[in-house]
């Protein structure tokens, strides 16, 4: 997929995809052809989106801080 199609597929702006690529934060991409067009593979977009979902505490109960027992505060010693 080209950048425009990948952005539409993911529901984000083309600019966001370019910024992520520049910062090396987004899904894997590659350059193709003599003009060096930036391209994305659909299966890698799906895998990257799945990783993002698993890293989010709202969609992964194991990461939700509300599912953990509260920590006890340490008492300060009197001087």
JSON list of N, CA, C and O in Angstrom, two decimals, residues 29-69:
[
{"chain": "A", "resi": 29, "resn": "UNK", "atom": "N", "xyz": [7.85, 0.15, 7.19]},
{"chain": "A", "resi": 29, "resn": "UNK", "atom": "CA", "xyz": [7.64, 0.58, 5.81]},
{"chain": "A", "resi": 29, "resn": "UNK", "atom": "C", "xyz": [8.92, 0.32, 5.03]},
{"chain": "A", "resi": 29, "resn": "UNK", "atom": "O", "xyz": [9.95, -0.02, 5.60]},
{"chain": "A", "resi": 30, "resn": "UNK", "atom": "N", "xyz": [8.83, 0.49, 3.72]},
{"chain": "A", "resi": 30, "resn": "UNK", "atom": "CA", "xyz": [10.01, 0.30, 2.87]},
{"chain": "A", "resi": 30, "resn": "UNK", "atom": "C", "xyz": [9.85, 1.17, 1.64]},
{"chain": "A", "resi": 30, "resn": "UNK", "atom": "O", "xyz": [8.77, 1.67, 1.34]},
{"chain": "A", "resi": 31, "resn": "UNK", "atom": "N", "xyz": [10.96, 1.38, 0.96]},
{"chain": "A", "resi": 31, "resn": "UNK", "atom": "CA", "xyz": [10.95, 2.16, -0.28]},
{"chain": "A", "resi": 31, "resn": "UNK", "atom": "C", "xyz": [10.96, 1.19, -1.45]},
{"chain": "A", "resi": 31, "resn": "UNK", "atom": "O", "xyz": [11.65, 0.18, -1.42]},
{"chain": "A", "resi": 32, "resn": "UNK", "atom": "N", "xyz": [10.21, 1.52, -2.49]},
{"chain": "A", "resi": 32, "resn": "UNK", "atom": "CA", "xyz": [10.09, 0.63, -3.63]},
{"chain": "A", "resi": 32, "resn": "UNK", "atom": "C", "xyz": [10.23, 1.41, -4.93]},
{"chain": "A", "resi": 32, "resn": "UNK", "atom": "O", "xyz": [9.72, 2.53, -5.04]},
{"chain": "A", "resi": 33, "resn": "UNK", "atom": "N", "xyz": [10.88, 0.81, -5.89]},
{"chain": "A", "resi": 33, "resn": "UNK", "atom": "CA", "xyz": [10.97, 1.36, -7.23]},
{"chain": "A", "resi": 33, "resn": "UNK", "atom": "C", "xyz": [12.02, 2.45, -7.37]},
{"chain": "A", "resi": 33, "resn": "UNK", "atom": "O", "xyz": [12.66, 2.86, -6.40]},
{"chain": "A", "resi": 34, "resn": "UNK", "atom": "N", "xyz": [12.19, 2.91, -8.59]},
{"chain": "A", "resi": 34, "resn": "UNK", "atom": "CA", "xyz": [13.23, 3.91, -8.86]},
{"chain": "A", "resi": 34, "resn": "UNK", "atom": "C", "xyz": [12.97, 5.25, -8.18]},
{"chain": "A", "resi": 34, "resn": "UNK", "atom": "O", "xyz": [13.89, 5.95, -7.83]},
{"chain": "A", "resi": 35, "resn": "UNK", "atom": "N", "xyz": [11.71, 5.58, -7.96]},
{"chain": "A", "resi": 35, "resn": "UNK", "atom": "CA", "xyz": [11.38, 6.85, -7.29]},
{"chain": "A", "resi": 35, "resn": "UNK", "atom": "C", "xyz": [11.46, 6.75, -5.78]},
{"chain": "A", "resi": 35, "resn": "UNK", "atom": "O", "xyz": [11.38, 7.76, -5.09]},
{"chain": "A", "resi": 36, "resn": "UNK", "atom": "N", "xyz": [11.62, 5.55, -5.28]},
{"chain": "A", "resi": 36, "resn": "UNK", "atom": "CA", "xyz": [11.72, 5.35, -3.84]},
{"chain": "A", "resi": 36, "resn": "UNK", "atom": "C", "xyz": [10.43, 5.62, -3.09]},
{"chain": "A", "resi": 36, "resn": "UNK", "atom": "O", "xyz": [10.43, 6.18, -2.01]},
{"chain": "A", "resi": 37, "resn": "UNK", "atom": "N", "xyz": [9.29, 5.22, -3.69]},
{"chain": "A", "resi": 37, "resn": "UNK", "atom": "CA", "xyz": [7.99, 5.43, -3.04]},
{"chain": "A", "resi": 37, "resn": "UNK", "atom": "C", "xyz": [7.92, 4.65, -1.74]},
{"chain": "A", "resi": 37, "resn": "UNK", "atom": "O", "xyz": [8.32, 3.50, -1.67]},
{"chain": "A", "resi": 38, "resn": "UNK", "atom": "N", "xyz": [7.40, 5.29, -0.70]},
{"chain": "A", "resi": 38, "resn": "UNK", "atom": "CA", "xyz": [7.23, 4.64, 0.60]},
{"chain": "A", "resi": 38, "resn": "UNK", "atom": "C", "xyz": [6.00, 3.74, 0.51]},
{"chain": "A", "resi": 38, "resn": "UNK", "atom": "O", "xyz": [4.94, 4.17, 0.07]},
{"chain": "A", "resi": 39, "resn": "UNK", "atom": "N", "xyz": [6.18, 2.49, 0.93]},
{"chain": "A", "resi": 39, "resn": "UNK", "atom": "CA", "xyz": [5.10, 1.51, 0.85]},
{"chain": "A", "resi": 39, "resn": "UNK", "atom": "C", "xyz": [4.95, 0.78, 2.18]},
{"chain": "A", "resi": 39, "resn": "UNK", "atom": "O", "xyz": [5.89, 0.73, 2.98]},
{"chain": "A", "resi": 40, "resn": "UNK", "atom": "N", "xyz": [3.76, 0.24, 2.40]},
{"chain": "A", "resi": 40, "resn": "UNK", "atom": "CA", "xyz": [3.44, -0.52, 3.61]},
{"chain": "A", "resi": 40, "resn": "UNK", "atom": "C", "xyz": [2.78, -1.83, 3.19]},
{"chain": "A", "resi": 40, "resn": "UNK", "atom": "O", "xyz": [1.99, -1.86, 2.26]},
{"chain": "A", "resi": 41, "resn": "UNK", "atom": "N", "xyz": [3.11, -2.89, 3.93]},
{"chain": "A", "resi": 41, "resn": "UNK", "atom": "CA", "xyz": [2.44, -4.18, 3.71]},
{"chain": "A", "resi": 41, "resn": "UNK", "atom": "C", "xyz": [1.27, -4.29, 4.68]},
{"chain": "A", "resi": 41, "resn": "UNK", "atom": "O", "xyz": [1.39, -3.97, 5.86]},
{"chain": "A", "resi": 42, "resn": "UNK", "atom": "N", "xyz": [0.13, -4.73, 4.18]},
{"chain": "A", "resi": 42, "resn": "UNK", "atom": "CA", "xyz": [-1.08, -4.81, 4.99]},
{"chain": "A", "resi": 42, "resn": "UNK", "atom": "C", "xyz": [-0.89, -5.73, 6.20]},
{"chain": "A", "resi": 42, "resn": "UNK", "atom": "O", "xyz": [-1.32, -5.42, 7.30]},
{"chain": "A", "resi": 43, "resn": "UNK", "atom": "N", "xyz": [-0.24, -6.88, 6.02]},
{"chain": "A", "resi": 43, "resn": "UNK", "atom": "CA", "xyz": [-0.05, -7.80, 7.13]},
{"chain": "A", "resi": 43, "resn": "UNK", "atom": "C", "xyz": [0.82, -7.19, 8.23]},
{"chain": "A", "resi": 43, "resn": "UNK", "atom": "O", "xyz": [0.57, -7.42, 9.42]},
{"chain": "A", "resi": 44, "resn": "UNK", "atom": "N", "xyz": [1.79, -6.36, 7.85]},
{"chain": "A", "resi": 44, "resn": "UNK", "atom": "CA", "xyz": [2.62, -5.69, 8.86]},
{"chain": "A", "resi": 44, "resn": "UNK", "atom": "C", "xyz": [1.87, -4.56, 9.55]},
{"chain": "A", "resi": 44, "resn": "UNK", "atom": "O", "xyz": [2.10, -4.30, 10.73]},
{"chain": "A", "resi": 45, "resn": "UNK", "atom": "N", "xyz": [0.98, -3.90, 8.82]},
{"chain": "A", "resi": 45, "resn": "UNK", "atom": "CA", "xyz": [0.13, -2.88, 9.45]},
{"chain": "A", "resi": 45, "resn": "UNK", "atom": "C", "xyz": [-0.77, -3.54, 10.50]},
{"chain": "A", "resi": 45, "resn": "UNK", "atom": "O", "xyz": [-0.90, -3.04, 11.63]},
{"chain": "A", "resi": 46, "resn": "UNK", "atom": "N", "xyz": [-1.37, -4.67, 10.14]},
{"chain": "A", "resi": 46, "resn": "UNK", "atom": "CA", "xyz": [-2.25, -5.38, 11.08]},
{"chain": "A", "resi": 46, "resn": "UNK", "atom": "C", "xyz": [-1.47, -5.84, 12.31]},
{"chain": "A", "resi": 46, "resn": "UNK", "atom": "O", "xyz": [-1.95, -5.72, 13.44]},
{"chain": "A", "resi": 47, "resn": "UNK", "atom": "N", "xyz": [-0.26, -6.36, 12.10]},
{"chain": "A", "resi": 47, "resn": "UNK", "atom": "CA", "xyz": [0.56, -6.83, 13.22]},
{"chain": "A", "resi": 47, "resn": "UNK", "atom": "C", "xyz": [0.94, -5.66, 14.13]},
{"chain": "A", "resi": 47, "resn": "UNK", "atom": "O", "xyz": [0.90, -5.76, 15.36]},
{"chain": "A", "resi": 48, "resn": "UNK", "atom": "N", "xyz": [1.30, -4.52, 13.53]},
{"chain": "A", "resi": 48, "resn": "UNK", "atom": "CA", "xyz": [1.69, -3.35, 14.31]},
{"chain": "A", "resi": 48, "resn": "UNK", "atom": "C", "xyz": [0.50, -2.83, 15.11]},
{"chain": "A", "resi": 48, "resn": "UNK", "atom": "O", "xyz": [0.63, -2.49, 16.29]},
{"chain": "A", "resi": 49, "resn": "UNK", "atom": "N", "xyz": [-0.67, -2.78, 14.48]},
{"chain": "A", "resi": 49, "resn": "UNK", "atom": "CA", "xyz": [-1.87, -2.33, 15.18]},
{"chain": "A", "resi": 49, "resn": "UNK", "atom": "C", "xyz": [-2.20, -3.26, 16.35]},
{"chain": "A", "resi": 49, "resn": "UNK", "atom": "O", "xyz": [-2.59, -2.81, 17.43]},
{"chain": "A", "resi": 50, "resn": "UNK", "atom": "N", "xyz": [-2.03, -4.55, 16.15]},
{"chain": "A", "resi": 50, "resn": "UNK", "atom": "CA", "xyz": [-2.28, -5.52, 17.21]},
{"chain": "A", "resi": 50, "resn": "UNK", "atom": "C", "xyz": [-1.31, -5.30, 18.38]},
{"chain": "A", "resi": 50, "resn": "UNK", "atom": "O", "xyz": [-1.70, -5.36, 19.55]},
{"chain": "A", "resi": 51, "resn": "UNK", "atom": "N", "xyz": [-0.04, -5.03, 18.07]},
{"chain": "A", "resi": 51, "resn": "UNK", "atom": "CA", "xyz": [0.95, -4.74, 19.13]},
{"chain": "A", "resi": 51, "resn": "UNK", "atom": "C", "xyz": [0.56, -3.50, 19.91]},
{"chain": "A", "resi": 51, "resn": "UNK", "atom": "O", "xyz": [0.70, -3.46, 21.14]},
{"chain": "A", "resi": 52, "resn": "UNK", "atom": "N", "xyz": [0.08, -2.49, 19.22]},
{"chain": "A", "resi": 52, "resn": "UNK", "atom": "CA", "xyz": [-0.33, -1.25, 19.89]},
{"chain": "A", "resi": 52, "resn": "UNK", "atom": "C", "xyz": [-1.51, -1.52, 20.82]},
{"chain": "A", "resi": 52, "resn": "UNK", "atom": "O", "xyz": [-1.58, -0.99, 21.92]},
{"chain": "A", "resi": 53, "resn": "UNK", "atom": "N", "xyz": [-2.43, -2.35, 20.37]},
{"chain": "A", "resi": 53, "resn": "UNK", "atom": "CA", "xyz": [-3.60, -2.67, 21.18]},
{"chain": "A", "resi": 53, "resn": "UNK", "atom": "C", "xyz": [-3.19, -3.43, 22.44]},
{"chain": "A", "resi": 53, "resn": "UNK", "atom": "O", "xyz": [-3.70, -3.17, 23.53]},
{"chain": "A", "resi": 54, "resn": "UNK", "atom": "N", "xyz": [-2.25, -4.36, 22.31]},
{"chain": "A", "resi": 54, "resn": "UNK", "atom": "CA", "xyz": [-1.80, -5.15, 23.47]},
{"chain": "A", "resi": 54, "resn": "UNK", "atom": "C", "xyz": [-1.00, -4.29, 24.46]},
{"chain": "A", "resi": 54, "resn": "UNK", "atom": "O", "xyz": [-0.96, -4.61, 25.64]},
{"chain": "A", "resi": 55, "resn": "UNK", "atom": "N", "xyz": [-0.38, -3.23, 23.97]},
{"chain": "A", "resi": 55, "resn": "UNK", "atom": "CA", "xyz": [0.42, -2.36, 24.84]},
{"chain": "A", "resi": 55, "resn": "UNK", "atom": "C", "xyz": [-0.44, -1.33, 25.57]},
{"chain": "A", "resi": 55, "resn": "UNK", "atom": "O", "xyz": [0.05, -0.62, 26.45]},
{"chain": "A", "resi": 56, "resn": "UNK", "atom": "N", "xyz": [-1.73, -1.24, 25.23]},
{"chain": "A", "resi": 56, "resn": "UNK", "atom": "CA", "xyz": [-2.62, -0.26, 25.82]},
{"chain": "A", "resi": 56, "resn": "UNK", "atom": "C", "xyz": [-3.36, -0.88, 27.00]},
{"chain": "A", "resi": 56, "resn": "UNK", "atom": "O", "xyz": [-3.99, -1.92, 26.87]},
{"chain": "A", "resi": 57, "resn": "UNK", "atom": "N", "xyz": [-3.30, -0.24, 28.15]},
{"chain": "A", "resi": 57, "resn": "UNK", "atom": "CA", "xyz": [-3.90, -0.79, 29.37]},
{"chain": "A", "resi": 57, "resn": "UNK", "atom": "C", "xyz": [-5.42, -0.84, 29.30]},
{"chain": "A", "resi": 57, "resn": "UNK", "atom": "O", "xyz": [-6.05, -1.59, 30.02]},
{"chain": "A", "resi": 58, "resn": "UNK", "atom": "N", "xyz": [-6.04, -0.05, 28.41]},
{"chain": "A", "resi": 58, "resn": "UNK", "atom": "CA", "xyz": [-7.50, -0.09, 28.30]},
{"chain": "A", "resi": 58, "resn": "UNK", "atom": "C", "xyz": [-7.99, -1.33, 27.56]},
{"chain": "A", "resi": 58, "resn": "UNK", "atom": "O", "xyz": [-9.11, -1.76, 27.77]},
{"chain": "A", "resi": 59, "resn": "UNK", "atom": "N", "xyz": [-7.15, -1.90, 26.70]},
{"chain": "A", "resi": 59, "resn": "UNK", "atom": "CA", "xyz": [-7.58, -3.08, 25.95]},
{"chain": "A", "resi": 59, "resn": "UNK", "atom": "C", "xyz": [-6.86, -4.35, 26.43]},
{"chain": "A", "resi": 59, "resn": "UNK", "atom": "O", "xyz": [-7.19, -5.43, 25.98]},
{"chain": "A", "resi": 60, "resn": "UNK", "atom": "N", "xyz": [-5.90, -4.21, 27.32]},
{"chain": "A", "resi": 60, "resn": "UNK", "atom": "CA", "xyz": [-5.19, -5.38, 27.85]},
{"chain": "A", "resi": 60, "resn": "UNK", "atom": "C", "xyz": [-5.35, -5.38, 29.37]},
{"chain": "A", "resi": 60, "resn": "UNK", "atom": "O", "xyz": [-4.66, -4.64, 30.07]},
{"chain": "A", "resi": 61, "resn": "UNK", "atom": "N", "xyz": [-6.22, -6.21, 29.90]},
{"chain": "A", "resi": 61, "resn": "UNK", "atom": "CA", "xyz": [-6.49, -6.23, 31.35]},
{"chain": "A", "resi": 61, "resn": "UNK", "atom": "C", "xyz": [-5.24, -6.47, 32.20]},
{"chain": "A", "resi": 61, "resn": "UNK", "atom": "O", "xyz": [-5.16, -6.00, 33.32]},
{"chain": "A", "resi": 62, "resn": "UNK", "atom": "N", "xyz": [-4.26, -7.17, 31.67]},
{"chain": "A", "resi": 62, "resn": "UNK", "atom": "CA", "xyz": [-3.03, -7.45, 32.43]},
{"chain": "A", "resi": 62, "resn": "UNK", "atom": "C", "xyz": [-2.25, -6.17, 32.72]},
{"chain": "A", "resi": 62, "resn": "UNK", "atom": "O", "xyz": [-1.50, -6.11, 33.69]},
{"chain": "A", "resi": 63, "resn": "UNK", "atom": "N", "xyz": [-2.42, -5.15, 31.89]},
{"chain": "A", "resi": 63, "resn": "UNK", "atom": "CA", "xyz": [-1.69, -3.89, 32.08]},
{"chain": "A", "resi": 63, "resn": "UNK", "atom": "C", "xyz": [-2.50, -2.83, 32.81]},
{"chain": "A", "resi": 63, "resn": "UNK", "atom": "O", "xyz": [-1.97, -1.77, 33.13]},
{"chain": "A", "resi": 64, "resn": "UNK", "atom": "N", "xyz": [-3.75, -3.11, 33.07]},
{"chain": "A", "resi": 64, "resn": "UNK", "atom": "CA", "xyz": [-4.62, -2.13, 33.71]},
{"chain": "A", "resi": 64, "resn": "UNK", "atom": "C", "xyz": [-4.23, -1.96, 35.18]},
{"chain": "A", "resi": 64, "resn": "UNK", "atom": "O", "xyz": [-4.29, -2.91, 35.96]},
{"chain": "A", "resi": 65, "resn": "UNK", "atom": "N", "xyz": [-3.82, -0.77, 35.60]},
{"chain": "A", "resi": 65, "resn": "UNK", "atom": "CA", "xyz": [-3.38, -0.56, 36.99]},
{"chain": "A", "resi": 65, "resn": "UNK", "atom": "C", "xyz": [-4.51, -0.76, 37.99]},
{"chain": "A", "resi": 65, "resn": "UNK", "atom": "O", "xyz": [-4.25, -1.02, 39.17]},
{"chain": "A", "resi": 66, "resn": "UNK", "atom": "N", "xyz": [-5.75, -0.67, 37.56]},
{"chain": "A", "resi": 66, "resn": "UNK", "atom": "CA", "xyz": [-6.87, -0.86, 38.48]},
{"chain": "A", "resi": 66, "resn": "UNK", "atom": "C", "xyz": [-7.07, -2.33, 38.85]},
{"chain": "A", "resi": 66, "resn": "UNK", "atom": "O", "xyz": [-7.76, -2.64, 39.81]},
{"chain": "A", "resi": 67, "resn": "UNK", "atom": "N", "xyz": [-6.45, -3.23, 38.09]},
{"chain": "A", "resi": 67, "resn": "UNK", "atom": "CA", "xyz": [-6.56, -4.66, 38.38]},
{"chain": "A", "resi": 67, "resn": "UNK", "atom": "C", "xyz": [-5.50, -5.14, 39.38]},
{"chain": "A", "resi": 67, "resn": "UNK", "atom": "O", "xyz": [-5.51, -6.29, 39.76]},
{"chain": "A", "resi": 68, "resn": "UNK", "atom": "N", "xyz": [-4.62, -4.26, 39.79]},
{"chain": "A", "resi": 68, "resn": "UNK", "atom": "CA", "xyz": [-3.56, -4.63, 40.73]},
{"chain": "A", "resi": 68, "resn": "UNK", "atom": "C", "xyz": [-3.96, -4.21, 42.14]},
{"chain": "A", "resi": 68, "resn": "UNK", "atom": "O", "xyz": [-4.65, -3.22, 42.33]},
{"chain": "A", "resi": 69, "resn": "UNK", "atom": "N", "xyz": [-3.46, -4.96, 43.10]},
{"chain": "A", "resi": 69, "resn": "UNK", "atom": "CA", "xyz": [-3.71, -4.61, 44.50]},
{"chain": "A", "resi": 69, "resn": "UNK", "atom": "C", "xyz": [-2.98, -3.32, 44.84]},
{"chain": "A", "resi": 69, "resn": "UNK", "atom": "O", "xyz": [-1.86, -3.09, 44.38]}
]
